[in-house]
XYZ file of C-alpha atoms in Angstrom:
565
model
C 21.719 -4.569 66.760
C 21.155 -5.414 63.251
C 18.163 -3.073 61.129
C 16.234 -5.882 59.010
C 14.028 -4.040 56.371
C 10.164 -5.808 56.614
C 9.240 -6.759 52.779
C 5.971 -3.786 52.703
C 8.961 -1.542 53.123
C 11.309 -3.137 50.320
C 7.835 -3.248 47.907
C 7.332 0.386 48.528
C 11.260 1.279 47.612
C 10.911 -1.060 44.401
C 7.534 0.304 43.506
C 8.717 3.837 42.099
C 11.042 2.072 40.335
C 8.437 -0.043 38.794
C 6.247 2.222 37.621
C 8.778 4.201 35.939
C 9.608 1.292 33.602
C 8.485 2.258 30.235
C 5.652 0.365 28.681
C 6.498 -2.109 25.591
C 6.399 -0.643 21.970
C 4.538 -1.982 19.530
C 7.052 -1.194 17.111
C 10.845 -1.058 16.730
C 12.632 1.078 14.266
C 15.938 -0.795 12.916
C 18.705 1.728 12.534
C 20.660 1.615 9.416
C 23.706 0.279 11.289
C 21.576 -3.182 12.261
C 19.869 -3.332 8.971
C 22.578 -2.887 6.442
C 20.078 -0.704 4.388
C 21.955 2.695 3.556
C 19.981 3.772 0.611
C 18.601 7.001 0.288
C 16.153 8.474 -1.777
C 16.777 11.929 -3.881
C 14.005 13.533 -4.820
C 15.781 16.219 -7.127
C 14.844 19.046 -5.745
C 15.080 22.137 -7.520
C 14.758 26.404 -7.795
C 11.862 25.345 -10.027
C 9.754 22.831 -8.362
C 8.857 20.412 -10.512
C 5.904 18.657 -8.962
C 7.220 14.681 -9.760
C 9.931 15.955 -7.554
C 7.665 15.527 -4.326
C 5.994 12.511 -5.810
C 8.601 9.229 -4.818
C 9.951 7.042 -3.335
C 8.268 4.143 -4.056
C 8.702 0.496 -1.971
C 7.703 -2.894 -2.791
C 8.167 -6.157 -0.690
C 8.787 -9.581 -2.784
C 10.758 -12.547 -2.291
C 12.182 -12.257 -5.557
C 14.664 -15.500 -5.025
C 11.655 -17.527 -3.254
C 13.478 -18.565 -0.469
C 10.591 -18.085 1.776
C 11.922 -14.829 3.251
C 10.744 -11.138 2.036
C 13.396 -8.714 0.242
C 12.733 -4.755 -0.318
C 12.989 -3.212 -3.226
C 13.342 0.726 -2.886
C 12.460 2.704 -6.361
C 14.764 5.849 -6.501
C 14.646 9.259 -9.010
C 16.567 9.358 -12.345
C 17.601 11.302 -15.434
C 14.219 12.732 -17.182
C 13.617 16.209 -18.882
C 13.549 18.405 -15.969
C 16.206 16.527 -13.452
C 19.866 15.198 -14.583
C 21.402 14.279 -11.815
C 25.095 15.161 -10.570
C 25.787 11.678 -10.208
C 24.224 8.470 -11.175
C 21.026 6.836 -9.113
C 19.778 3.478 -8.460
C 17.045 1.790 -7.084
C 17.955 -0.632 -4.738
C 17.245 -4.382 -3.903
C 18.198 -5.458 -0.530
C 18.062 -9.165 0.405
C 16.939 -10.784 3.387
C 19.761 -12.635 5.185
C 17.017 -14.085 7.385
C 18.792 -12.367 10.719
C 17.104 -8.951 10.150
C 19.676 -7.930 8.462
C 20.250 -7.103 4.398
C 22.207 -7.461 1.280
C 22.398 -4.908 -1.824
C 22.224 -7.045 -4.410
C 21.314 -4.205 -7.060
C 23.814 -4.619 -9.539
C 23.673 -8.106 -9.329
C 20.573 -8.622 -10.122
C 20.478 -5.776 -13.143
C 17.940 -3.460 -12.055
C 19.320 -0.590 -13.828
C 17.008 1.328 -15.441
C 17.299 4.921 -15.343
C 13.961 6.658 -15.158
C 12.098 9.429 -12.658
C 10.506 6.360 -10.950
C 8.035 6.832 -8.626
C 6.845 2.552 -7.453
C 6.598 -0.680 -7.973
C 4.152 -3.518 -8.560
C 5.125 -6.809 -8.026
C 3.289 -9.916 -9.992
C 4.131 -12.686 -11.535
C 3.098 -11.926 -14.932
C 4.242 -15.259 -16.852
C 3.338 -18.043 -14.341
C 6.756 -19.144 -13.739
C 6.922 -19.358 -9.757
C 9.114 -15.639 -9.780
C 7.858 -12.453 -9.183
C 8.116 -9.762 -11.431
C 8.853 -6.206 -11.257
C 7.130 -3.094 -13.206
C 8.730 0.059 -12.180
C 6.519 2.977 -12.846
C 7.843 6.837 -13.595
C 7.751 9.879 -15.606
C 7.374 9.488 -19.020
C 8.008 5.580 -19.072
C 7.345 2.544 -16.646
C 9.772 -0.524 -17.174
C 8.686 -3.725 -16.898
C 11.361 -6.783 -15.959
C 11.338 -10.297 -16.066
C 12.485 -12.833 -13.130
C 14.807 -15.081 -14.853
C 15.342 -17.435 -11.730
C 18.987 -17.542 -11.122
C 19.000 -13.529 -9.091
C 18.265 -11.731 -11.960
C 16.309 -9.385 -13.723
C 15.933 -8.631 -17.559
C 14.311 -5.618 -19.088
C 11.458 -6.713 -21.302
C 9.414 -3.450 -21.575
C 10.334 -3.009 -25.143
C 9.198 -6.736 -26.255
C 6.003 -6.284 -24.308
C 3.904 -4.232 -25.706
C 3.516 -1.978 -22.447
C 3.427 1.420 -23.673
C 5.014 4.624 -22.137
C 2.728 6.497 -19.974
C 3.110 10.454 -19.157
C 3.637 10.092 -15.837
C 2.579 6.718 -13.872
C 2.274 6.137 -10.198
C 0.828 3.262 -8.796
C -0.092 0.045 -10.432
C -1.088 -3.580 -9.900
C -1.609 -7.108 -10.994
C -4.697 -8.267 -11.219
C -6.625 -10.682 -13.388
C -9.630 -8.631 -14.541
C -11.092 -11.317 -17.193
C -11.098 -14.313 -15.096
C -8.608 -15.698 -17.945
C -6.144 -17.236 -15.776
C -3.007 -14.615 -16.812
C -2.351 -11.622 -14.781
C -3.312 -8.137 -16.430
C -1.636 -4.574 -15.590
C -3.534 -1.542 -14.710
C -0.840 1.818 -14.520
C -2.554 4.789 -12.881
C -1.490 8.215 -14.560
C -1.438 11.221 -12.548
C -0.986 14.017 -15.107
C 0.043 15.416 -18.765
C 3.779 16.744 -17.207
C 4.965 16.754 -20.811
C 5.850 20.694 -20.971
C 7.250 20.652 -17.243
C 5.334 22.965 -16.220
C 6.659 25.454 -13.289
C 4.545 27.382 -11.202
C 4.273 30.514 -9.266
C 3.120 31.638 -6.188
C -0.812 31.586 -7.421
C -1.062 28.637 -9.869
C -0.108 26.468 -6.366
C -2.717 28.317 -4.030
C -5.309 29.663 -6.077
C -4.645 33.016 -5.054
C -1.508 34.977 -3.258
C -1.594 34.361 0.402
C -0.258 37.131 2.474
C 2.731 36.714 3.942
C 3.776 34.074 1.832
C 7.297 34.901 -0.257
C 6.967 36.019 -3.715
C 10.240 35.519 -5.147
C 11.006 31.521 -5.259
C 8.275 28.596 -7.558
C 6.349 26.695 -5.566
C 4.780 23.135 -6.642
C 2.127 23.467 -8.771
C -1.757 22.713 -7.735
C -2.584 19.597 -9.618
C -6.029 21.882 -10.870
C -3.754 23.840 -13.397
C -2.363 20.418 -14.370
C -4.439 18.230 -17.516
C -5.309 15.373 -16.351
C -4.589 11.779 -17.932
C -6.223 8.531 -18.543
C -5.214 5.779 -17.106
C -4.062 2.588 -18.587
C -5.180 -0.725 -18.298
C -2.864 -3.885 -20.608
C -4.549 -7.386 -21.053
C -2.148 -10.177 -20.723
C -1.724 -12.415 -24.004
C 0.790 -14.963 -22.722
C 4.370 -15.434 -23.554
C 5.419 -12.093 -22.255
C 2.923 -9.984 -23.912
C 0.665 -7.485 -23.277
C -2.414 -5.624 -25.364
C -3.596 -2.220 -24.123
C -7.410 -2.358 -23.748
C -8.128 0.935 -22.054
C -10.327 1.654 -25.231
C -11.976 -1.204 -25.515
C -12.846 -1.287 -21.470
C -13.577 2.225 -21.148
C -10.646 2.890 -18.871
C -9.613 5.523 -21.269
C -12.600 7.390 -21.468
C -12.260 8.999 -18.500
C -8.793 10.920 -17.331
C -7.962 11.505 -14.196
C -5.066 12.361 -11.600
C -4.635 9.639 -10.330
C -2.290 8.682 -6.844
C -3.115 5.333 -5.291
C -5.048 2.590 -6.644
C -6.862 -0.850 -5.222
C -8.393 -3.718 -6.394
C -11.060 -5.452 -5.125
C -14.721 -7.035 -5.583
C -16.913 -4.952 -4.228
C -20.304 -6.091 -5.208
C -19.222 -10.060 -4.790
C -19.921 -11.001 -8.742
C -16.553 -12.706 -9.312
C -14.828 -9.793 -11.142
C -12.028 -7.626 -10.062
C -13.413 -3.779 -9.407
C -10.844 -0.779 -8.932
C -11.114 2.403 -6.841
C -8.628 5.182 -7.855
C -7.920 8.128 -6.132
C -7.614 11.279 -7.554
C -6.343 14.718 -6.873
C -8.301 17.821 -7.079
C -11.024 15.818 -8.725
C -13.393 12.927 -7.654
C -12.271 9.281 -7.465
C -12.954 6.478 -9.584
C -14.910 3.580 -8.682
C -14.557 1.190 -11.960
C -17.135 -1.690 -11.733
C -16.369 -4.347 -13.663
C -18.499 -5.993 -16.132
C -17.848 -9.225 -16.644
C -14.527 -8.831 -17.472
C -15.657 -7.018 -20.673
C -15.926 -3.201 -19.517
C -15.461 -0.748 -16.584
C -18.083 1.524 -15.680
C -17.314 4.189 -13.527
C -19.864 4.501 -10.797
C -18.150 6.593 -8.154
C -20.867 9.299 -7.695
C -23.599 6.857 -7.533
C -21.244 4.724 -4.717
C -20.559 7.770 -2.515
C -16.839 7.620 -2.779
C -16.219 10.542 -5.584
C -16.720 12.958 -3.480
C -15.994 14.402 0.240
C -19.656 14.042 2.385
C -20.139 17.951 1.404
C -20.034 17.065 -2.243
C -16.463 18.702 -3.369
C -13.784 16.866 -5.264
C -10.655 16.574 -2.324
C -7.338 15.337 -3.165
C -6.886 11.639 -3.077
C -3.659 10.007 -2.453
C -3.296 6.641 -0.595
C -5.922 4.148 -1.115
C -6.832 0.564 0.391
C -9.647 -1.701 0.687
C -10.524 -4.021 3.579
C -13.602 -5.499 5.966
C -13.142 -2.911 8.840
C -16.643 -4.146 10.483
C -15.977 -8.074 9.117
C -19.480 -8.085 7.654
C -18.089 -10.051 4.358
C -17.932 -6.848 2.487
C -14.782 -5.103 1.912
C -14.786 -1.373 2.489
C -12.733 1.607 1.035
C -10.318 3.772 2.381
C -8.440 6.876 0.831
C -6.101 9.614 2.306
C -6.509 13.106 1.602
C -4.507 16.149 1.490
C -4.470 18.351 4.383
C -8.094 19.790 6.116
C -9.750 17.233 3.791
C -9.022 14.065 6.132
C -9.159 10.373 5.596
C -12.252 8.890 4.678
C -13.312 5.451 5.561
C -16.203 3.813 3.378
C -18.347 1.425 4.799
C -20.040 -1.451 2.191
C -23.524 -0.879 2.186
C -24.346 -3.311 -0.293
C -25.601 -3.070 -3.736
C -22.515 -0.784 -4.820
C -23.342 1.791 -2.182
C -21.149 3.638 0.003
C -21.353 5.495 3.439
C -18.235 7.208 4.675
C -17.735 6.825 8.705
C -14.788 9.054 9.106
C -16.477 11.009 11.665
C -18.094 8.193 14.229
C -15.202 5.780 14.083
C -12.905 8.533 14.850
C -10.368 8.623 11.968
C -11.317 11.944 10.659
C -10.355 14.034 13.156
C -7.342 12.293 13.982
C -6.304 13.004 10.269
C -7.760 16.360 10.142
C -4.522 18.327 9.882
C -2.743 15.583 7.724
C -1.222 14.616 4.246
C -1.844 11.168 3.724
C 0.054 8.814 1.320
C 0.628 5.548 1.879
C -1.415 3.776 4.072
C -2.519 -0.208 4.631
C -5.850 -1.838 6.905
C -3.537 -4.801 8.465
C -3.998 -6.439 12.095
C -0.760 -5.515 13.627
C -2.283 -7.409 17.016
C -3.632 -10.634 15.596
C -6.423 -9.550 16.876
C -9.034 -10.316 13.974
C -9.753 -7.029 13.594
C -8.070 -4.877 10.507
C -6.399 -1.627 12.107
C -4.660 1.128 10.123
C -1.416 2.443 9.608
C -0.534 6.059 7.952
C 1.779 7.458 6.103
C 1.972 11.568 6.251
C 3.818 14.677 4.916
C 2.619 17.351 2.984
C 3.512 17.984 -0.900
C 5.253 21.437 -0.349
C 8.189 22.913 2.190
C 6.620 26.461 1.873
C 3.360 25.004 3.082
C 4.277 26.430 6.693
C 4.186 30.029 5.244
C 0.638 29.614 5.181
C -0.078 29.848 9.024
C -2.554 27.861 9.292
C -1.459 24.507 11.267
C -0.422 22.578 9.109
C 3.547 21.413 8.457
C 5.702 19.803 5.656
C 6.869 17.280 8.193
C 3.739 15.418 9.768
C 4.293 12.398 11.827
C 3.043 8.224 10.760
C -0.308 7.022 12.267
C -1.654 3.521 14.106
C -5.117 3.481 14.575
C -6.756 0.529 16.357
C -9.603 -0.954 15.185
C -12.015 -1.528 17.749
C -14.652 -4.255 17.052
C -15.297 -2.630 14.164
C -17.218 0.587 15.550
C -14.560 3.176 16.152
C -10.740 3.515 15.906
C -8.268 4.335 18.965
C -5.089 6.138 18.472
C -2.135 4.097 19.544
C 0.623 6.165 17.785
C 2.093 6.645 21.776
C 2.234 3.353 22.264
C 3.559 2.128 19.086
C 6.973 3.312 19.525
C 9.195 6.456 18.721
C 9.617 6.518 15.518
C 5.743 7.326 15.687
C 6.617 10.363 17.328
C 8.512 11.844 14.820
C 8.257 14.115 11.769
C 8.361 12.877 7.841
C 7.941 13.984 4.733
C 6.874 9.688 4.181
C 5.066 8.940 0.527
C 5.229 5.266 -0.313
C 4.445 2.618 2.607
C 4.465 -1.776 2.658
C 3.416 -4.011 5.406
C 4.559 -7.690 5.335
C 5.813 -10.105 7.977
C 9.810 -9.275 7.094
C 10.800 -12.080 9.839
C 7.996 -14.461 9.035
C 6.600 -14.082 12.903
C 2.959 -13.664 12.205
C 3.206 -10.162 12.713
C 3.344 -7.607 10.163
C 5.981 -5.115 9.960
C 6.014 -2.013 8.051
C 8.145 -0.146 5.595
C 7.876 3.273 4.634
C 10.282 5.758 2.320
C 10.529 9.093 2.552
C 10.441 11.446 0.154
C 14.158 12.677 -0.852
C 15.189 10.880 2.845
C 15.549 7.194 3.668
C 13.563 4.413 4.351
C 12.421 3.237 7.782
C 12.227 -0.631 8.712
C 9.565 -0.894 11.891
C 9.474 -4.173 13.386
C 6.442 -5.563 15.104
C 7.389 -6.148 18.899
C 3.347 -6.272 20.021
C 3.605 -9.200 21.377
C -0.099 -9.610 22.345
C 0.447 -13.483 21.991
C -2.704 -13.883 19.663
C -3.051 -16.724 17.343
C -2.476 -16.333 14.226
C -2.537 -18.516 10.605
C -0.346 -17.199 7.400
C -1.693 -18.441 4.397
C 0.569 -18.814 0.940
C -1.675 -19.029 -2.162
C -0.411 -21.607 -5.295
C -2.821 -21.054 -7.843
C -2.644 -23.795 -10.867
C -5.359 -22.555 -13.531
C -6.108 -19.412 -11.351
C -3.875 -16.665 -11.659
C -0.667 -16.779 -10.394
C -1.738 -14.160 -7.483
C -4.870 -15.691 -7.167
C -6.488 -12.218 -7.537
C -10.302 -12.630 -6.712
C -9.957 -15.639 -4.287
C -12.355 -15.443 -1.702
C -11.391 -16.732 1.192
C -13.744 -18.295 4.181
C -12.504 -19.474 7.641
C -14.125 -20.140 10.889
C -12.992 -19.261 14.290
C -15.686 -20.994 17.232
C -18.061 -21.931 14.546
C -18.301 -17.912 13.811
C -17.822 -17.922 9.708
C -15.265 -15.057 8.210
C -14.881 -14.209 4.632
C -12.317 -12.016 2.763
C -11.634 -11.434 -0.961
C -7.962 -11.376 -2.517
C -7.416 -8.310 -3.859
C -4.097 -6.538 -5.010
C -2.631 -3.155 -4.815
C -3.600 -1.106 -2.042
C -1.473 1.945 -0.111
C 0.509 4.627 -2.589
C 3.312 3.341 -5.777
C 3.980 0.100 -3.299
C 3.648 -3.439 -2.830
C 2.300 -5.691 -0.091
C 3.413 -8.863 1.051
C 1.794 -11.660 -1.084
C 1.007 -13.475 1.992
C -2.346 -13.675 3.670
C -2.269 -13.735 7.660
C -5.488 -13.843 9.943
C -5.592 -12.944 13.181
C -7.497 -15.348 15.466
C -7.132 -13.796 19.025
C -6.830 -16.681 21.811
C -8.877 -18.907 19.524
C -8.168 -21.442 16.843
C -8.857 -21.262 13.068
C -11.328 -24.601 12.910
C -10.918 -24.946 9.251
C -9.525 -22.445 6.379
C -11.258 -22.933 2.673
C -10.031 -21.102 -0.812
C -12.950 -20.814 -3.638
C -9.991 -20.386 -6.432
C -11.614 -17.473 -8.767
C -11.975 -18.186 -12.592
C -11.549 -20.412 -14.881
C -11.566 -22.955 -12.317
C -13.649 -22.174 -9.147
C -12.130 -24.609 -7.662
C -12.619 -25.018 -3.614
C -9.787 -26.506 -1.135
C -10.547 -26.973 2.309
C -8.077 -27.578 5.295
C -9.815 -28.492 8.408
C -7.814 -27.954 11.854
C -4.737 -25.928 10.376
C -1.958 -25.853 12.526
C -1.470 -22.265 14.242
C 0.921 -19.924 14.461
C 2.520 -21.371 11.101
C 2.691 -20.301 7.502
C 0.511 -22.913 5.400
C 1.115 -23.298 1.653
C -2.348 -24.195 0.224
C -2.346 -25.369 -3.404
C -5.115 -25.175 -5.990
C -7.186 -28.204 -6.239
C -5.000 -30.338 -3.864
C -8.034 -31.314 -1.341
C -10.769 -31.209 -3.705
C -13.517 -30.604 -1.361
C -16.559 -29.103 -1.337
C -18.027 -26.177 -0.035
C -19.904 -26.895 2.677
């Protein structure tokens, strides 16, 4: 007689098979052999531990042929004072073949300069339709020109952008409502004399058990600090340096990551600036005249127990969406990430503690970092980029390690964070020494992906695989009499008659550059209409009523001509 197996019995065999499947990632890591991207970046480590040596690699993400598709850009180390290298280094520019995988097309496209670089900002300085590329570094930054045809040609010298001691981040932004794009370099220190360090000058004080006979990096305290550097755009390729005019200059810092965005809603351009081993910068801007630091008075200068921390990676973003876009900056290690909540009236309350990311980055280095909706959810979460400054740092005892891993925080509704890092795939259980980071939509799904470098390692491609199957709307800004980046845009959409707002900033995260795209996240919903108030000279306001989803729209300046309602 035949033994027929009943179906309860078949579910229950099946069943520990089931649950053993692993859940879905939220992110993918493409290996090297899938992406075509073999660079590397060398840090130039040496006996003497010169402190830009811990300071790159830099990434920026640009479709520098405007094909519609992104391309990465990966800033690498070079000859300076203190490094020659064995054997020449490049940067690298990889194009997108549009299959996910990519071309070097360095040499092609001339991007040869040979500096300590540290990042990237990415702008299109003259208007032309291309995006440009200023590489920042020790001791210079070098600015080149998109000619159009693939290329790049180095215009630093015809510019007027002057050499800075040692640059790290920077951005394009229009801070005088002119129309051109202007440059502000952040400068992290006088390194002029190359200054090595011993065993003290990097702790404060000898640590016990901590070896005696090797340099360690230096504490940026023993390091003098330098101003930043902020270069008005006069048209046809050239550039003034107002830093003493707009009070930039009058106050030096050491400065890591910088942001820019409007904070108090007056139409003008504001920066935040962190700084290391002493308190951040808030500049307000005035009418596109002066700066005037206010970040004491704002609540951002300082940790919530009043001492100066080390800043690194910054951002700026609506975390609650109450119209106001908050501030966000990584710390070194026992100092953890603070998030700043808009109060209003150019006031500041950091709610690291009750939304939770505090204590998840308690133990952490943070670099680069970006507020982005990896869900589509229409709620901006966070993604972190860790790894402490020094490989001697585990000497110390005390917890903390040179190799840290990358973070994804979930924003939930705006109150708290959740840690998702478990979820999100394994390349967010492993250990980097990771500095600069990018998030853009690399396959142009709607979902952002991120790119992040590690310091003397290589670069890691993570796709987003969420697949939540939220709406989404991608929106690609063509400014006329605006800008070119249509820096200070403010953006308004509704989503069931519920009314969001966001301003267009620029820079954000640590030496790297964001996707120029805009994407919101709508959830199950539908955008009902999308509207652009274009920021000075013109003010203009386009309105697109019932935008199709789940599609990149390219909205032009003044081509509906509607008003606000």
């Amino acid at each position: 007689m035949g033994f027929r197996l009943s179906r309860t019995y078949l579910l229950c065999l099946l069943l520990p098979t089931l649950a053993a499947a692993p859940p879905p990632t939220l992110f993918r890591e493409v290996p090297a052999a899938e992406s075509g991207i073999h660079w590397k970046h060398e840090n130039g480590e040496s006996a003497q531990r010169y402190l830009p040596e811990t300071g790159g690699g830099g990434v920026a993400l640009l479709d520098y042929d405007q094909d519609g598709w992104l391309d990465i850009l990966f800033i690498n180390s070079g000859t300076s004072s203190f490094y020659k290298p064995p054997a020449p280094l490049a940067h690298a520019l990889y194009h997108n073949n549009h299959d996910g995988s990519y071309t070097d097309v360095t040499k092609q496209a001339g991007l040869t300069a040979d500096l300590f670089g540290m990042g990237a900002a990415v702008g299109d300085y003259d208007g032309d339709g291309y995006p440009d590329i200023l590489i920042t570094g020790v001791a210079r930054c070098v600015l080149y020109h998109n000619n159009q045809d693939g290329t790049f040609s180095d215009v630093t010298a015809s510019s007027g952008i002057a050499a800075s001691p040692w640059s790290t981040s920077a951005l394009w932004f229009d801070f005088d409502n002119d129309g051109k794009l202007d440059l502000f370099v952040a400068n992290f220190a006088d390194y002029s004399d190359n200054k090595v360090c011993s065993l003290g000058e990097s702790y404060g004080e000898k640590k016990a058990g901590m070896a005696q006979d090797h340099a360690y990096y230096c504490d940026p305290q023993v390091l003098k600090a330098a101003p930043s550097r902020l270069f008005r755009n006069l048209g046809n390729g050239k550039f003034e340096d107002v830093s003493e005019r707009t009070g930039i200059a009058a106050r030096p810092g050491k400065a890591w990551g910088v942001v820019a965005t409007d904070v108090n809603g007056d139409g003008y351009l504001d920066l935040f600036v962190a700084n290391d081993t002493m308190p951040n910068y808030l500049w307000l801007n005035r009418k596109g005249e002066r700066f005037e630091e206010a970040g004491i008075e704002a609540g951002v200068a300082y940790s919530s127990e009043g001492r100066p921390r080390s800043g690194m990676g910054v951002d700026a973003g609506d975390f609650d969406r109450d119209g106001l876009p908050d501030l966000m900056v990584a710390n070194v290690d026992a100092q953890m990430t603070s998030l700043y909540r808009n109060d209003g009236n150019e006031m500041f309350t950091d709610i690291r503690a009750k939304t939770g990311v505090g204590a998840v980055t308690l133990m952490m280095s943070g670099w680069g970092m970006r507020l982005f909706d990896y869900d589509n959810d229409g709620w901006l979460d966070m993604v972190l980029a860790n790894g402490h400054f020094d490989p001697y740092v585990n000497e110390r005892n005390g917890g903390i390690t040179f190799r840290q891993p990358i973070f994804l925080l979930r924003n939930i509704a705006g109150q708290k964070t959740e840690n998702v890092s478990a979820q999100a795939g394994p390349a967010f259980s492993q250990k980097y020494s990771a500095r600069g980071l990018a998030v853009g939509d690399l396959n142009n799904d709607g979902y952002p992906d991120i790119v992040f470098v590690e310091n003397g390692g290589p670069p890691h491609l993570l796709m987003n695989t969420a697949g939540a199957g939220n709406n989404w709307l991608g929106i690609e800004l063509k400014a006329k009499a605006a800008n070119p980046a249509a820096s200070g845009a403010i953006l308004r959409w509704s989503i069931g008659g519920k009314v969001f707002r966001k301003v267009r900033g620029a820079g954000g995260s640590y030496i790297a550059s964001q996707d120029p795209r805009e994407v919101m996240g709508a959830g199950k919903s539908q955008v009902d209409w999308i509207e652009v108030q274009w920021p000075a000279p013109s003010h203009a306001v386009d309105r697109i009523t019932k935008p199709a989803m789940n599609r990149y729209l390219v909205i032009r300046e003044g081509q509906t001509k509607k008003p606000t309602p």
